[in-house]
Amino acid sequence: MCGVPFYQGKTIMGVAGAGMYLDELQKAVLNTKIGKNGYACMIDGEGKVIFSSGSGETFSADPDTLTDLRKSEKKELSELVSAAVNGEKGVALLELDGVSCYIAYAPLKTVGWTFLTVIPEQEVNEPTQSLMASLHGSTDKMVESSNRQIRSMIFAVIILIVILSAFSFLSSKKAAEILVRQMKELTLRVQKIKGDDLNFEWEENTGDEIQILADAFTSMTVRMKQYISDITTITAEKERIGAELDLATKIQADMLPNIFPAFPEREDFDIHASMTPAKEVGGDFYDFFLIDDDHLAIVMADVSGKGVPAALFMMMSKILINDVTMMAGPDASPAEVLTKVNETICQNNKEEMFVTVWLGILTISTGHVVAANAGHEYPILKKADGKFELFKDKHGFVIGGMAGMRYK
């Protein structure tokens, strides 16, 4: 997602944001159907299947069977997945779940994922095999028909006159040669259709079965070119989505304090924080900032849900908590800050999202902390002896859950 602040003078008025749901990428992959039995899947940088529209065992996205396919006992599959994870692209033919399949793969470099398409070899070859069988059948029929015509003409000419018989024989033979030539020409051009060469041209207009076969091959090559174009477009779209998700991750990370030491000029205290989201973007966040030289605000929070919606709600919540606390000044009460933030969020929360928040204000000179907890996990304190313990403070209701709440 992307966000841009806007101001009135030097006062920030809000943030305009736009983003894309990660679930849309999953839907795009799951809804991808190739031919009758083909499917698509997405593999992460560890060789594991993230999404899959197929039901096969090898490229299954079932969490119970999720493994690093680079470690597969099948050497060809292991080499293919390793090449795909390394950012290569290509097409390979190998046996998959007992079926010989073509596998095409291309990288989504911005997120380190790989998009794969799988289609059975039989399904790819079926149109050509069918047309070749039809071609051979038509050839046999044509030869048989020509032979019948020749025999009929010879018999008729013998009955009528020997001279006309010879003439008719020569004419029939010439016609057969023309038919055989056209059939051989069609066969030769069909055999040239392979690899990336999908061009098929037929200039003659015979008006018979040969013309029907030629039209069928022309239509088939046009559809195959369109299919390749569609695959190229889909791959480009996946790369664009990956780039947007990568940008959204960077924007969210930049929203949080991430330069340490955070206050290099201060020697009386030190602070450090880190966060690892479950997805590229999420709703967990932390914050810390000086209210004045002797008061440090500390925030730990978790928005309901994951992904882009949670990230948007997270940014709004973080900015509200920071603004309300700073406006209250050094005498700020964490309970009053959370009360005001809750009222602001509840005024326009049609999606009924909420956030749990722990807000503490540390008086640096005394080491005394005043905190309020809006439904968040208990904080953990490390004692001087090195042991850890939960600080079980009083919980209030979550922020955004109900208007009129008061916190302690």
mmCIF file of C-alpha atoms in Angstrom:
data_model
loop_
_atom_site.group_PDB
_atom_site.id
_atom_site.type_symbol
_atom_site.label_atom_id
_atom_site.label_comp_id
_atom_site.label_asym_id
_atom_site.label_seq_id
_atom_site.Cartn_x
_atom_site.Cartn_y
_atom_site.Cartn_z
ATOM 1 C CA MET A 1 0.000 0.000 0.000
ATOM 2 C CA CYS A 2 0.991 3.655 -0.466
ATOM 3 C CA GLY A 3 0.204 6.631 1.739
ATOM 4 C CA VAL A 4 0.790 10.386 1.419
ATOM 5 C CA PRO A 5 0.225 12.953 4.210
ATOM 6 C CA PHE A 6 -1.435 16.287 3.503
ATOM 7 C CA TYR A 7 -1.210 19.470 5.556
ATOM 8 C CA GLN A 8 -2.968 22.730 6.299
ATOM 9 C CA GLY A 9 -0.059 25.024 6.812
ATOM 10 C CA LYS A 10 2.323 23.022 8.996
ATOM 11 C CA THR A 11 -0.435 20.968 10.630
ATOM 12 C CA ILE A 12 -0.974 17.454 9.335
ATOM 13 C CA MET A 13 -4.653 16.923 8.503
ATOM 14 C CA GLY A 14 -4.619 13.318 7.407
ATOM 15 C CA VAL A 15 -3.132 10.657 5.202
ATOM 16 C CA ALA A 16 -4.453 9.592 1.796
ATOM 17 C CA GLY A 17 -3.737 5.950 1.093
ATOM 18 C CA ALA A 18 -4.290 3.359 -1.590
ATOM 19 C CA GLY A 19 -3.476 -0.326 -1.593
ATOM 20 C CA MET A 20 -4.241 -3.777 -2.902
ATOM 21 C CA TYR A 21 -5.497 -6.779 -0.961
ATOM 22 C CA LEU A 22 -3.009 -9.639 -0.834
ATOM 23 C CA ASP A 23 -6.049 -11.943 -1.016
ATOM 24 C CA GLU A 24 -6.648 -10.717 -4.594
ATOM 25 C CA LEU A 25 -3.331 -12.290 -5.612
ATOM 26 C CA GLN A 26 -4.402 -15.572 -4.014
ATOM 27 C CA LYS A 27 -7.783 -15.421 -5.801
ATOM 28 C CA ALA A 28 -6.068 -14.708 -9.133
ATOM 29 C CA VAL A 29 -3.911 -17.823 -8.765
ATOM 30 C CA LEU A 30 -6.732 -20.043 -7.449
ATOM 31 C CA ASN A 31 -9.034 -18.982 -10.308
ATOM 32 C CA THR A 32 -6.399 -19.637 -12.971
ATOM 33 C CA LYS A 33 -7.509 -22.606 -15.102
ATOM 34 C CA ILE A 34 -5.408 -23.739 -18.061
ATOM 35 C CA GLY A 35 -7.136 -25.986 -20.581
ATOM 36 C CA LYS A 36 -9.164 -28.848 -19.111
ATOM 37 C CA ASN A 37 -6.814 -30.173 -16.444
ATOM 38 C CA GLY A 38 -4.054 -27.557 -16.219
ATOM 39 C CA TYR A 39 -3.585 -25.326 -13.208
ATOM 40 C CA ALA A 40 -1.349 -22.634 -11.731
ATOM 41 C CA CYS A 41 0.526 -22.266 -8.470
ATOM 42 C CA MET A 42 2.851 -19.884 -6.626
ATOM 43 C CA ILE A 43 6.121 -20.988 -4.953
ATOM 44 C CA ASP A 44 8.008 -18.917 -2.387
ATOM 45 C CA GLY A 45 11.775 -18.455 -2.092
ATOM 46 C CA GLU A 46 12.068 -21.607 0.033
ATOM 47 C CA GLY A 47 10.630 -23.894 -2.631
ATOM 48 C CA LYS A 48 7.262 -24.215 -0.878
ATOM 49 C CA VAL A 49 3.830 -23.888 -2.532
ATOM 50 C CA ILE A 50 1.947 -20.761 -1.333
ATOM 51 C CA PHE A 51 -1.153 -20.930 -3.546
ATOM 52 C CA SER A 52 -2.322 -23.606 -5.993
ATOM 53 C CA SER A 53 -5.429 -23.967 -8.163
ATOM 54 C CA GLY A 54 -4.731 -27.663 -8.784
ATOM 55 C CA SER A 55 -5.586 -30.764 -6.775
ATOM 56 C CA GLY A 56 -2.371 -32.677 -7.470
ATOM 57 C CA GLU A 57 -0.196 -33.943 -4.622
ATOM 58 C CA THR A 58 3.152 -32.419 -5.698
ATOM 59 C CA PHE A 59 2.090 -28.768 -6.062
ATOM 60 C CA SER A 60 -0.476 -28.844 -3.264
ATOM 61 C CA ALA A 61 -0.851 -25.822 -0.955
ATOM 62 C CA ASP A 62 -2.129 -28.089 1.876
ATOM 63 C CA PRO A 63 -0.244 -26.947 5.042
ATOM 64 C CA ASP A 64 -0.087 -30.626 6.202
ATOM 65 C CA THR A 65 2.000 -31.610 3.151
ATOM 66 C CA LEU A 66 3.927 -28.341 2.615
ATOM 67 C CA THR A 67 7.601 -29.150 1.928
ATOM 68 C CA ASP A 68 10.637 -27.652 0.203
ATOM 69 C CA LEU A 69 10.309 -29.107 -3.310
ATOM 70 C CA ARG A 70 14.009 -28.510 -3.900
ATOM 71 C CA LYS A 71 14.589 -31.509 -1.613
ATOM 72 C CA SER A 72 12.304 -33.791 -3.624
ATOM 73 C CA GLU A 73 13.566 -37.302 -4.316
ATOM 74 C CA LYS A 74 12.695 -36.727 -7.967
ATOM 75 C CA LYS A 75 15.845 -35.184 -9.421
ATOM 76 C CA GLU A 76 14.104 -33.481 -12.357
ATOM 77 C CA LEU A 77 11.506 -31.835 -10.069
ATOM 78 C CA SER A 78 14.200 -30.761 -7.592
ATOM 79 C CA GLU A 79 16.297 -29.178 -10.372
ATOM 80 C CA LEU A 80 13.265 -27.411 -11.872
ATOM 81 C CA VAL A 81 12.175 -25.880 -8.516
ATOM 82 C CA SER A 82 15.782 -24.878 -7.707
ATOM 83 C CA ALA A 83 16.066 -23.096 -11.064
ATOM 84 C CA ALA A 84 12.704 -21.369 -10.535
ATOM 85 C CA VAL A 85 13.637 -20.213 -6.997
ATOM 86 C CA ASN A 86 16.941 -18.866 -8.378
ATOM 87 C CA GLY A 87 14.982 -16.491 -10.640
ATOM 88 C CA GLU A 88 15.215 -18.443 -13.894
ATOM 89 C CA LYS A 89 12.371 -18.917 -16.363
ATOM 90 C CA GLY A 90 11.607 -21.727 -18.761
ATOM 91 C CA VAL A 91 9.508 -24.745 -19.738
ATOM 92 C CA ALA A 92 10.188 -28.393 -18.852
ATOM 93 C CA LEU A 93 8.557 -31.765 -19.498
ATOM 94 C CA LEU A 94 8.552 -34.204 -16.574
ATOM 95 C CA GLU A 95 6.374 -36.751 -14.797
ATOM 96 C CA LEU A 96 4.204 -35.210 -12.074
ATOM 97 C CA ASP A 97 1.921 -37.308 -9.855
ATOM 98 C CA GLY A 98 2.157 -40.148 -12.376
ATOM 99 C CA VAL A 99 1.293 -37.905 -15.360
ATOM 100 C CA SER A 100 3.698 -36.459 -17.950
ATOM 101 C CA CYS A 101 3.225 -32.659 -17.808
ATOM 102 C CA TYR A 102 4.621 -29.461 -19.271
ATOM 103 C CA ILE A 103 5.641 -27.009 -16.506
ATOM 104 C CA ALA A 104 6.289 -23.341 -17.316
ATOM 105 C CA TYR A 105 7.792 -21.065 -14.683
ATOM 106 C CA ALA A 106 8.729 -17.386 -14.369
ATOM 107 C CA PRO A 107 9.971 -15.343 -11.379
ATOM 108 C CA LEU A 108 8.247 -12.530 -9.460
ATOM 109 C CA LYS A 109 11.578 -10.901 -8.635
ATOM 110 C CA THR A 110 10.205 -8.185 -6.319
ATOM 111 C CA VAL A 111 9.012 -10.709 -3.700
ATOM 112 C CA GLY A 112 11.245 -13.679 -4.533
ATOM 113 C CA TRP A 113 8.319 -15.866 -5.601
ATOM 114 C CA THR A 114 7.818 -17.966 -8.731
ATOM 115 C CA PHE A 115 4.640 -18.402 -10.803
ATOM 116 C CA LEU A 116 4.178 -21.853 -12.367
ATOM 117 C CA THR A 117 1.655 -23.278 -14.808
ATOM 118 C CA VAL A 118 1.114 -27.036 -15.250
ATOM 119 C CA ILE A 119 -0.687 -28.757 -18.134
ATOM 120 C CA PRO A 120 -0.655 -32.474 -19.023
ATOM 121 C CA GLU A 121 1.384 -33.403 -22.103
ATOM 122 C CA GLN A 122 -1.543 -35.436 -23.438
ATOM 123 C CA GLU A 123 -3.768 -32.326 -23.373
ATOM 124 C CA VAL A 124 -1.133 -30.292 -25.265
ATOM 125 C CA ASN A 125 -0.616 -32.975 -27.911
ATOM 126 C CA GLU A 126 -4.258 -34.021 -28.256
ATOM 127 C CA PRO A 127 -5.258 -31.397 -30.912
ATOM 128 C CA THR A 128 -2.233 -32.249 -33.074
ATOM 129 C CA GLN A 129 -2.747 -36.010 -32.710
ATOM 130 C CA SER A 130 -6.405 -35.668 -33.602
ATOM 131 C CA LEU A 131 -5.642 -33.563 -36.651
ATOM 132 C CA MET A 132 -2.849 -35.894 -37.778
ATOM 133 C CA ALA A 133 -5.196 -38.882 -37.460
ATOM 134 C CA SER A 134 -7.771 -36.967 -39.490
ATOM 135 C CA LEU A 135 -5.078 -36.100 -42.036
ATOM 136 C CA HIS A 136 -4.007 -39.748 -42.493
ATOM 137 C CA GLY A 137 -7.622 -40.847 -42.736
ATOM 138 C CA SER A 138 -8.366 -38.239 -45.382
ATOM 139 C CA THR A 139 -5.248 -39.290 -47.316
ATOM 140 C CA ASP A 140 -6.378 -42.935 -47.387
ATOM 141 C CA LYS A 141 -9.865 -41.928 -48.474
ATOM 142 C CA MET A 142 -8.495 -39.648 -51.163
ATOM 143 C CA VAL A 143 -6.209 -42.358 -52.593
ATOM 144 C CA GLU A 144 -9.008 -44.915 -52.490
ATOM 145 C CA SER A 145 -11.363 -42.491 -54.198
ATOM 146 C CA SER A 146 -8.791 -41.710 -56.872
ATOM 147 C CA ASN A 147 -8.194 -45.410 -57.547
ATOM 148 C CA ARG A 148 -11.920 -46.036 -57.901
ATOM 149 C CA GLN A 149 -12.240 -43.161 -60.331
ATOM 150 C CA ILE A 150 -9.304 -44.428 -62.425
ATOM 151 C CA ARG A 151 -10.693 -47.963 -62.589
ATOM 152 C CA SER A 152 -14.132 -46.661 -63.477
ATOM 153 C CA MET A 153 -12.796 -44.463 -66.223
ATOM 154 C CA ILE A 154 -10.652 -47.247 -67.686
ATOM 155 C CA PHE A 155 -13.617 -49.630 -67.687
ATOM 156 C CA ALA A 156 -15.903 -47.080 -69.354
ATOM 157 C CA VAL A 157 -13.336 -46.104 -71.957
ATOM 158 C CA ILE A 158 -12.641 -49.773 -72.855
ATOM 159 C CA ILE A 159 -16.348 -50.226 -73.518
ATOM 160 C CA LEU A 160 -16.635 -47.090 -75.633
ATOM 161 C CA ILE A 161 -13.337 -46.645 -77.464
ATOM 162 C CA VAL A 162 -9.680 -47.456 -76.888
ATOM 163 C CA ILE A 163 -8.481 -43.981 -77.793
ATOM 164 C CA LEU A 164 -10.807 -42.252 -75.339
ATOM 165 C CA SER A 165 -9.796 -44.827 -72.729
ATOM 166 C CA ALA A 166 -6.119 -43.860 -73.023
ATOM 167 C CA PHE A 167 -6.976 -40.174 -72.877
ATOM 168 C CA SER A 168 -9.208 -40.610 -69.845
ATOM 169 C CA PHE A 169 -6.546 -42.667 -68.088
ATOM 170 C CA LEU A 170 -3.977 -39.916 -68.505
ATOM 171 C CA SER A 171 -6.423 -37.265 -67.268
ATOM 172 C CA SER A 172 -7.318 -39.255 -64.181
ATOM 173 C CA LYS A 173 -3.680 -39.887 -63.355
ATOM 174 C CA LYS A 174 -2.974 -36.170 -63.575
ATOM 175 C CA ALA A 175 -5.855 -35.385 -61.221
ATOM 176 C CA ALA A 176 -4.557 -37.930 -58.718
ATOM 177 C CA GLU A 177 -1.093 -36.396 -58.852
ATOM 178 C CA ILE A 178 -2.570 -32.974 -58.081
ATOM 179 C CA LEU A 179 -4.484 -34.336 -55.091
ATOM 180 C CA VAL A 180 -1.458 -36.195 -53.738
ATOM 181 C CA ARG A 181 0.738 -33.107 -54.231
ATOM 182 C CA GLN A 182 -1.669 -30.951 -52.238
ATOM 183 C CA MET A 183 -1.841 -33.564 -49.472
ATOM 184 C CA LYS A 184 1.954 -33.818 -49.282
ATOM 185 C CA GLU A 185 2.262 -30.030 -49.198
ATOM 186 C CA LEU A 186 -0.225 -29.806 -46.313
ATOM 187 C CA THR A 187 1.597 -32.563 -44.405
ATOM 188 C CA LEU A 188 4.960 -30.822 -44.871
ATOM 189 C CA ARG A 189 3.659 -27.503 -43.562
ATOM 190 C CA VAL A 190 2.020 -29.151 -40.548
ATOM 191 C CA GLN A 191 5.293 -30.866 -39.627
ATOM 192 C CA LYS A 192 7.018 -27.463 -39.493
ATOM 193 C CA ILE A 193 4.765 -26.380 -36.603
ATOM 194 C CA LYS A 194 6.971 -26.938 -33.565
ATOM 195 C CA GLY A 195 8.709 -25.029 -30.788
ATOM 196 C CA ASP A 196 8.228 -21.254 -31.078
ATOM 197 C CA ASP A 197 7.428 -21.456 -34.814
ATOM 198 C CA LEU A 198 3.620 -21.345 -34.886
ATOM 199 C CA ASN A 199 3.243 -19.768 -38.312
ATOM 200 C CA PHE A 200 0.984 -21.718 -40.692
ATOM 201 C CA GLU A 201 -0.057 -20.340 -44.064
ATOM 202 C CA TRP A 202 -2.171 -21.965 -46.822
ATOM 203 C CA GLU A 203 -2.651 -19.897 -49.950
ATOM 204 C CA GLU A 204 -4.512 -22.439 -52.101
ATOM 205 C CA ASN A 205 -8.300 -22.768 -52.130
ATOM 206 C CA THR A 206 -9.111 -26.364 -53.080
ATOM 207 C CA GLY A 207 -12.676 -26.332 -51.745
ATOM 208 C CA ASP A 208 -12.438 -29.917 -50.478
ATOM 209 C CA GLU A 209 -11.334 -31.861 -47.364
ATOM 210 C CA ILE A 210 -7.795 -30.565 -47.763
ATOM 211 C CA GLN A 211 -9.077 -27.008 -47.451
ATOM 212 C CA ILE A 212 -11.051 -27.967 -44.311
ATOM 213 C CA LEU A 213 -7.905 -29.421 -42.721
ATOM 214 C CA ALA A 214 -5.849 -26.362 -43.681
ATOM 215 C CA ASP A 215 -8.465 -24.049 -42.103
ATOM 216 C CA ALA A 216 -8.404 -26.180 -38.925
ATOM 217 C CA PHE A 217 -4.611 -25.870 -38.635
ATOM 218 C CA THR A 218 -4.803 -22.115 -39.241
ATOM 219 C CA SER A 219 -7.369 -21.726 -36.457
ATOM 220 C CA MET A 220 -5.300 -23.905 -34.096
ATOM 221 C CA THR A 221 -2.100 -21.871 -34.552
ATOM 222 C CA VAL A 222 -3.999 -18.604 -34.009
ATOM 223 C CA ARG A 223 -5.422 -19.958 -30.726
ATOM 224 C CA MET A 224 -1.986 -21.150 -29.594
ATOM 225 C CA LYS A 225 -0.466 -17.714 -30.255
ATOM 226 C CA GLN A 226 -3.273 -16.092 -28.253
ATOM 227 C CA TYR A 227 -2.726 -18.580 -25.421
ATOM 228 C CA ILE A 228 0.984 -17.706 -25.242
ATOM 229 C CA SER A 229 0.120 -13.997 -25.264
ATOM 230 C CA ASP A 230 -2.357 -14.505 -22.388
ATOM 231 C CA ILE A 231 0.258 -16.371 -20.334
ATOM 232 C CA THR A 232 2.739 -13.534 -20.907
ATOM 233 C CA THR A 233 0.158 -10.958 -19.763
ATOM 234 C CA ILE A 234 -0.691 -12.962 -16.630
ATOM 235 C CA THR A 235 2.982 -13.288 -15.706
ATOM 236 C CA ALA A 236 3.525 -9.536 -16.124
ATOM 237 C CA GLU A 237 0.495 -8.831 -13.916
ATOM 238 C CA LYS A 238 1.879 -11.110 -11.183
ATOM 239 C CA GLU A 239 5.167 -9.231 -11.307
ATOM 240 C CA ARG A 240 3.311 -5.912 -10.950
ATOM 241 C CA ILE A 241 1.393 -7.190 -7.921
ATOM 242 C CA GLY A 242 4.635 -8.427 -6.388
ATOM 243 C CA ALA A 243 6.234 -5.001 -6.863
ATOM 244 C CA GLU A 244 3.289 -3.254 -5.195
ATOM 245 C CA LEU A 245 3.409 -5.628 -2.211
ATOM 246 C CA ASP A 246 7.127 -5.030 -1.855
ATOM 247 C CA LEU A 247 6.559 -1.265 -1.861
ATOM 248 C CA ALA A 248 3.759 -1.601 0.710
ATOM 249 C CA THR A 249 6.081 -3.576 3.016
ATOM 250 C CA LYS A 250 8.750 -0.874 2.804
ATOM 251 C CA ILE A 251 6.238 1.931 3.451
ATOM 252 C CA GLN A 252 4.855 0.200 6.544
ATOM 253 C CA ALA A 253 8.351 -0.491 7.895
ATOM 254 C CA ASP A 254 9.285 3.178 7.385
ATOM 255 C CA MET A 255 6.217 4.261 9.400
ATOM 256 C CA LEU A 256 7.718 2.715 12.536
ATOM 257 C CA PRO A 257 10.841 3.934 14.385
ATOM 258 C CA ASN A 258 13.634 1.888 12.845
ATOM 259 C CA ILE A 259 16.872 3.805 13.386
ATOM 260 C CA PHE A 260 18.863 2.735 16.424
ATOM 261 C CA PRO A 261 20.137 4.117 18.686
ATOM 262 C CA ALA A 262 16.936 6.147 18.554
ATOM 263 C CA PHE A 263 18.206 8.992 20.751
ATOM 264 C CA PRO A 264 22.012 8.984 20.412
ATOM 265 C CA GLU A 265 22.333 12.225 22.366
ATOM 266 C CA ARG A 266 20.705 10.668 25.471
ATOM 267 C CA GLU A 267 22.863 8.617 27.848
ATOM 268 C CA ASP A 268 20.291 8.160 30.640
ATOM 269 C CA PHE A 269 18.225 5.554 28.775
ATOM 270 C CA ASP A 270 18.282 3.335 25.681
ATOM 271 C CA ILE A 271 15.435 1.769 23.696
ATOM 272 C CA HIS A 272 15.142 -0.811 20.910
ATOM 273 C CA ALA A 273 12.192 -2.439 19.121
ATOM 274 C CA SER A 274 11.501 -4.896 16.300
ATOM 275 C CA MET A 275 8.488 -6.412 14.535
ATOM 276 C CA THR A 276 8.108 -9.378 12.146
ATOM 277 C CA PRO A 277 4.687 -9.347 10.338
ATOM 278 C CA ALA A 278 2.963 -12.626 9.444
ATOM 279 C CA LYS A 279 2.405 -11.369 5.887
ATOM 280 C CA GLU A 280 4.059 -8.725 3.715
ATOM 281 C CA VAL A 281 1.941 -6.127 5.488
ATOM 282 C CA GLY A 282 -0.036 -6.487 8.697
ATOM 283 C CA GLY A 283 -1.636 -4.798 11.673
ATOM 284 C CA ASP A 284 0.928 -5.191 14.476
ATOM 285 C CA PHE A 285 2.868 -2.075 15.334
ATOM 286 C CA TYR A 286 4.946 -0.358 17.984
ATOM 287 C CA ASP A 287 5.927 3.261 18.579
ATOM 288 C CA PHE A 288 7.957 5.383 20.987
ATOM 289 C CA PHE A 289 8.525 9.130 21.117
ATOM 290 C CA LEU A 290 9.617 11.842 23.553
ATOM 291 C CA ILE A 291 6.787 14.019 24.854
ATOM 292 C CA ASP A 292 9.417 16.285 26.421
ATOM 293 C CA ASP A 293 12.952 15.805 27.756
ATOM 294 C CA ASP A 294 11.735 13.799 30.771
ATOM 295 C CA HIS A 295 8.771 11.812 29.394
ATOM 296 C CA LEU A 296 8.927 8.937 26.910
ATOM 297 C CA ALA A 297 5.751 7.418 25.424
ATOM 298 C CA ILE A 298 5.855 3.684 24.563
ATOM 299 C CA VAL A 299 3.194 1.939 22.427
ATOM 300 C CA MET A 300 2.552 -1.746 21.635
ATOM 301 C CA ALA A 301 -0.535 -2.558 19.513
ATOM 302 C CA ASP A 302 -2.191 -5.204 17.360
ATOM 303 C CA VAL A 303 -4.963 -4.525 14.785
ATOM 304 C CA SER A 304 -7.600 -7.197 14.124
ATOM 305 C CA GLY A 305 -6.933 -9.146 10.939
ATOM 306 C CA LYS A 306 -3.937 -9.255 8.615
ATOM 307 C CA GLY A 307 -2.882 -7.879 5.260
ATOM 308 C CA VAL A 308 -3.562 -4.526 3.628
ATOM 309 C CA PRO A 309 -6.809 -3.611 5.553
ATOM 310 C CA ALA A 310 -5.043 -4.152 8.872
ATOM 311 C CA ALA A 311 -2.068 -2.091 7.656
ATOM 312 C CA LEU A 312 -4.337 0.870 6.783
ATOM 313 C CA PHE A 313 -6.076 0.693 10.168
ATOM 314 C CA MET A 314 -2.665 0.378 11.858
ATOM 315 C CA MET A 315 -1.377 3.619 10.295
ATOM 316 C CA MET A 316 -4.503 5.532 11.309
ATOM 317 C CA SER A 317 -4.297 4.211 14.885
ATOM 318 C CA LYS A 318 -0.578 4.974 15.226
ATOM 319 C CA ILE A 319 -1.000 8.572 14.033
ATOM 320 C CA LEU A 320 -4.010 9.166 16.323
ATOM 321 C CA ILE A 321 -2.216 7.832 19.419
ATOM 322 C CA ASN A 322 0.866 9.948 18.657
ATOM 323 C CA ASP A 323 -1.120 13.150 17.965
ATOM 324 C CA VAL A 324 -3.403 12.888 21.012
ATOM 325 C CA THR A 325 -0.461 12.106 23.323
ATOM 326 C CA MET A 326 1.652 15.007 22.013
ATOM 327 C CA MET A 327 -1.277 17.430 22.291
ATOM 328 C CA ALA A 328 -1.767 16.408 25.922
ATOM 329 C CA GLY A 329 1.857 17.241 26.683
ATOM 330 C CA PRO A 330 4.041 16.032 29.599
ATOM 331 C CA ASP A 331 0.988 15.719 31.863
ATOM 332 C CA ALA A 332 -0.639 13.280 29.444
ATOM 333 C CA SER A 333 -2.633 10.451 30.999
ATOM 334 C CA PRO A 334 -2.461 7.168 29.054
ATOM 335 C CA ALA A 335 -6.047 6.389 30.049
ATOM 336 C CA GLU A 336 -7.342 9.741 28.761
ATOM 337 C CA VAL A 337 -5.322 9.369 25.544
ATOM 338 C CA LEU A 338 -6.858 5.941 24.818
ATOM 339 C CA THR A 339 -10.350 7.251 25.676
ATOM 340 C CA LYS A 340 -10.029 10.082 23.117
ATOM 341 C CA VAL A 341 -8.534 7.780 20.467
ATOM 342 C CA ASN A 342 -11.381 5.297 20.963
ATOM 343 C CA GLU A 343 -14.028 8.011 20.518
ATOM 344 C CA THR A 344 -12.343 9.270 17.326
ATOM 345 C CA ILE A 345 -12.128 5.790 15.749
ATOM 346 C CA CYS A 346 -15.684 4.814 16.746
ATOM 347 C CA GLN A 347 -17.119 7.881 14.969
ATOM 348 C CA ASN A 348 -16.499 6.281 11.556
ATOM 349 C CA ASN A 349 -15.714 2.574 11.821
ATOM 350 C CA LYS A 350 -18.155 0.943 9.395
ATOM 351 C CA GLU A 351 -15.850 -2.035 8.863
ATOM 352 C CA GLU A 352 -15.970 -2.689 12.647
ATOM 353 C CA MET A 353 -12.209 -3.165 12.957
ATOM 354 C CA PHE A 354 -10.475 -2.779 16.300
ATOM 355 C CA VAL A 355 -7.014 -2.545 17.794
ATOM 356 C CA THR A 356 -5.563 -3.647 21.132
ATOM 357 C CA VAL A 357 -3.157 -1.080 22.631
ATOM 358 C CA TRP A 358 -0.745 -0.896 25.567
ATOM 359 C CA LEU A 359 0.333 2.715 26.149
ATOM 360 C CA GLY A 360 2.894 3.610 28.809
ATOM 361 C CA ILE A 361 4.483 6.955 29.695
ATOM 362 C CA LEU A 362 7.895 6.718 31.389
ATOM 363 C CA THR A 363 9.204 9.521 33.579
ATOM 364 C CA ILE A 364 12.877 9.136 32.723
ATOM 365 C CA SER A 365 14.283 10.890 35.804
ATOM 366 C CA THR A 366 12.413 8.588 38.230
ATOM 367 C CA GLY A 367 11.928 5.410 36.205
ATOM 368 C CA HIS A 368 8.195 5.530 37.018
ATOM 369 C CA VAL A 369 5.774 4.279 34.341
ATOM 370 C CA VAL A 370 2.058 5.103 34.099
ATOM 371 C CA ALA A 371 0.266 2.770 31.664
ATOM 372 C CA ALA A 372 -3.185 1.908 30.309
ATOM 373 C CA ASN A 373 -4.128 -1.359 28.593
ATOM 374 C CA ALA A 374 -6.904 -1.586 25.971
ATOM 375 C CA GLY A 375 -7.256 -5.353 25.630
ATOM 376 C CA HIS A 376 -3.590 -6.011 24.734
ATOM 377 C CA GLU A 377 -1.313 -8.826 25.912
ATOM 378 C CA TYR A 378 0.399 -8.321 29.261
ATOM 379 C CA PRO A 379 3.823 -6.675 28.958
ATOM 380 C CA ILE A 380 6.838 -8.705 30.115
ATOM 381 C CA LEU A 381 9.463 -7.180 32.435
ATOM 382 C CA LYS A 382 13.024 -8.391 32.804
ATOM 383 C CA LYS A 383 14.190 -8.128 36.418
ATOM 384 C CA ALA A 384 17.671 -7.233 37.643
ATOM 385 C CA ASP A 385 18.362 -10.920 38.322
ATOM 386 C CA GLY A 386 17.716 -11.745 34.648
ATOM 387 C CA LYS A 387 14.325 -13.396 35.169
ATOM 388 C CA PHE A 388 11.203 -12.439 33.222
ATOM 389 C CA GLU A 389 7.673 -12.002 34.520
ATOM 390 C CA LEU A 390 4.278 -10.888 33.187
ATOM 391 C CA PHE A 391 3.036 -7.548 34.469
ATOM 392 C CA LYS A 392 -0.683 -8.219 34.806
ATOM 393 C CA ASP A 393 -2.128 -4.717 34.537
ATOM 394 C CA LYS A 394 -5.858 -4.026 34.320
ATOM 395 C CA HIS A 395 -7.378 -4.634 30.898
ATOM 396 C CA GLY A 396 -9.891 -2.325 29.264
ATOM 397 C CA PHE A 397 -11.993 -2.988 26.140
ATOM 398 C CA VAL A 398 -10.343 -2.861 22.693
ATOM 399 C CA ILE A 399 -10.029 0.475 20.852
ATOM 400 C CA GLY A 400 -12.751 0.813 18.189
ATOM 401 C CA GLY A 401 -14.954 -1.864 19.733
ATOM 402 C CA MET A 402 -17.520 0.379 21.447
ATOM 403 C CA ALA A 403 -18.005 4.112 21.871
ATOM 404 C CA GLY A 404 -18.123 5.639 25.345
ATOM 405 C CA MET A 405 -15.430 3.419 26.882
ATOM 406 C CA ARG A 406 -13.274 4.752 29.741
ATOM 407 C CA TYR A 407 -9.820 3.401 30.454
ATOM 408 C CA LYS A 408 -7.803 3.177 33.672
#
